[in-house]
Amino acid sequence: MASLTIGQLAKRADVGVETVRFYERKALLAEPDRKPSGYRQYDEEVVDRLRFIKRAKQLGFTLNE
């Protein structure tokens, strides 16, 4: 499975990089593995999770729900 950078992930999920970081801080996304250089590495399935969260918010759900 290919790994994505935070920028690639944000672009595919149509959210901002800061949104990804925010969801990580709120524990809606698991802490990603990091490369030896410190860059985050995301799996493709995280794109689906971000899209789900975004859609749920559009439907009126709060982040706590």
mmCIF file of C-alpha atoms in Angstrom:
data_model
loop_
_atom_site.group_PDB
_atom_site.id
_atom_site.type_symbol
_atom_site.label_atom_id
_atom_site.label_comp_id
_atom_site.label_asym_id
_atom_site.label_seq_id
_atom_site.Cartn_x
_atom_site.Cartn_y
_atom_site.Cartn_z
ATOM 1 C CA MET A 1 0.000 0.000 0.000
ATOM 2 C CA ALA A 2 1.392 3.393 -0.968
ATOM 3 C CA SER A 3 1.955 5.989 1.702
ATOM 4 C CA LEU A 4 0.844 9.581 1.313
ATOM 5 C CA THR A 5 2.296 12.788 2.660
ATOM 6 C CA ILE A 6 0.017 15.064 4.651
ATOM 7 C CA GLY A 7 -0.305 17.357 1.618
ATOM 8 C CA GLN A 8 -1.272 14.498 -0.687
ATOM 9 C CA LEU A 9 -3.767 13.208 1.867
ATOM 10 C CA ALA A 10 -5.371 16.616 2.311
ATOM 11 C CA LYS A 11 -5.656 17.129 -1.434
ATOM 12 C CA ARG A 12 -7.280 13.725 -2.040
ATOM 13 C CA ALA A 13 -9.765 14.240 0.806
ATOM 14 C CA ASP A 14 -10.397 17.864 -0.245
ATOM 15 C CA VAL A 15 -9.505 19.307 3.162
ATOM 16 C CA GLY A 16 -6.704 21.522 4.387
ATOM 17 C CA VAL A 17 -3.471 20.298 5.945
ATOM 18 C CA GLU A 18 -4.385 22.057 9.202
ATOM 19 C CA THR A 19 -7.696 20.164 9.200
ATOM 20 C CA VAL A 20 -5.794 16.871 9.103
ATOM 21 C CA ARG A 21 -3.598 18.004 12.000
ATOM 22 C CA PHE A 22 -6.664 19.177 13.942
ATOM 23 C CA TYR A 23 -8.387 15.792 13.527
ATOM 24 C CA GLU A 24 -5.216 14.080 14.719
ATOM 25 C CA ARG A 25 -5.168 16.245 17.853
ATOM 26 C CA LYS A 26 -8.859 15.421 18.473
ATOM 27 C CA ALA A 27 -8.040 11.685 18.040
ATOM 28 C CA LEU A 28 -10.386 11.318 15.053
ATOM 29 C CA LEU A 29 -7.380 10.115 13.069
ATOM 30 C CA ALA A 30 -4.732 7.788 14.416
ATOM 31 C CA GLU A 31 -1.223 9.126 14.858
ATOM 32 C CA PRO A 32 0.520 8.247 11.584
ATOM 33 C CA ASP A 33 3.842 6.499 11.224
ATOM 34 C CA ARG A 34 6.731 8.763 10.398
ATOM 35 C CA LYS A 35 9.618 8.428 8.013
ATOM 36 C CA PRO A 36 13.124 8.724 9.467
ATOM 37 C CA SER A 37 13.051 12.328 8.254
ATOM 38 C CA GLY A 38 10.015 13.021 10.475
ATOM 39 C CA TYR A 39 7.452 13.303 7.684
ATOM 40 C CA ARG A 40 4.059 11.753 8.360
ATOM 41 C CA GLN A 41 3.097 8.690 6.277
ATOM 42 C CA TYR A 42 -0.608 8.024 5.714
ATOM 43 C CA ASP A 43 -2.326 4.985 4.241
ATOM 44 C CA GLU A 44 -4.946 5.307 1.508
ATOM 45 C CA GLU A 45 -7.720 4.298 3.925
ATOM 46 C CA VAL A 46 -7.238 7.542 5.863
ATOM 47 C CA VAL A 47 -8.589 9.375 2.784
ATOM 48 C CA ASP A 48 -11.886 7.512 3.204
ATOM 49 C CA ARG A 49 -12.021 8.338 6.910
ATOM 50 C CA LEU A 50 -11.465 12.029 6.220
ATOM 51 C CA ARG A 51 -14.181 12.024 3.561
ATOM 52 C CA PHE A 52 -16.530 10.327 6.022
ATOM 53 C CA ILE A 53 -15.854 12.945 8.713
ATOM 54 C CA LYS A 54 -16.304 15.760 6.202
ATOM 55 C CA ARG A 55 -19.617 14.317 4.963
ATOM 56 C CA ALA A 56 -20.905 13.763 8.508
ATOM 57 C CA LYS A 57 -20.156 17.411 9.321
ATOM 58 C CA GLN A 58 -22.023 18.503 6.181
ATOM 59 C CA LEU A 59 -25.025 16.505 7.401
ATOM 60 C CA GLY A 60 -24.977 18.402 10.688
ATOM 61 C CA PHE A 61 -23.160 16.021 13.012
ATOM 62 C CA THR A 62 -20.704 17.461 15.511
ATOM 63 C CA LEU A 63 -17.189 16.106 15.931
ATOM 64 C CA ASN A 64 -18.197 14.611 19.294
ATOM 65 C CA GLU A 65 -21.060 12.704 17.713
#
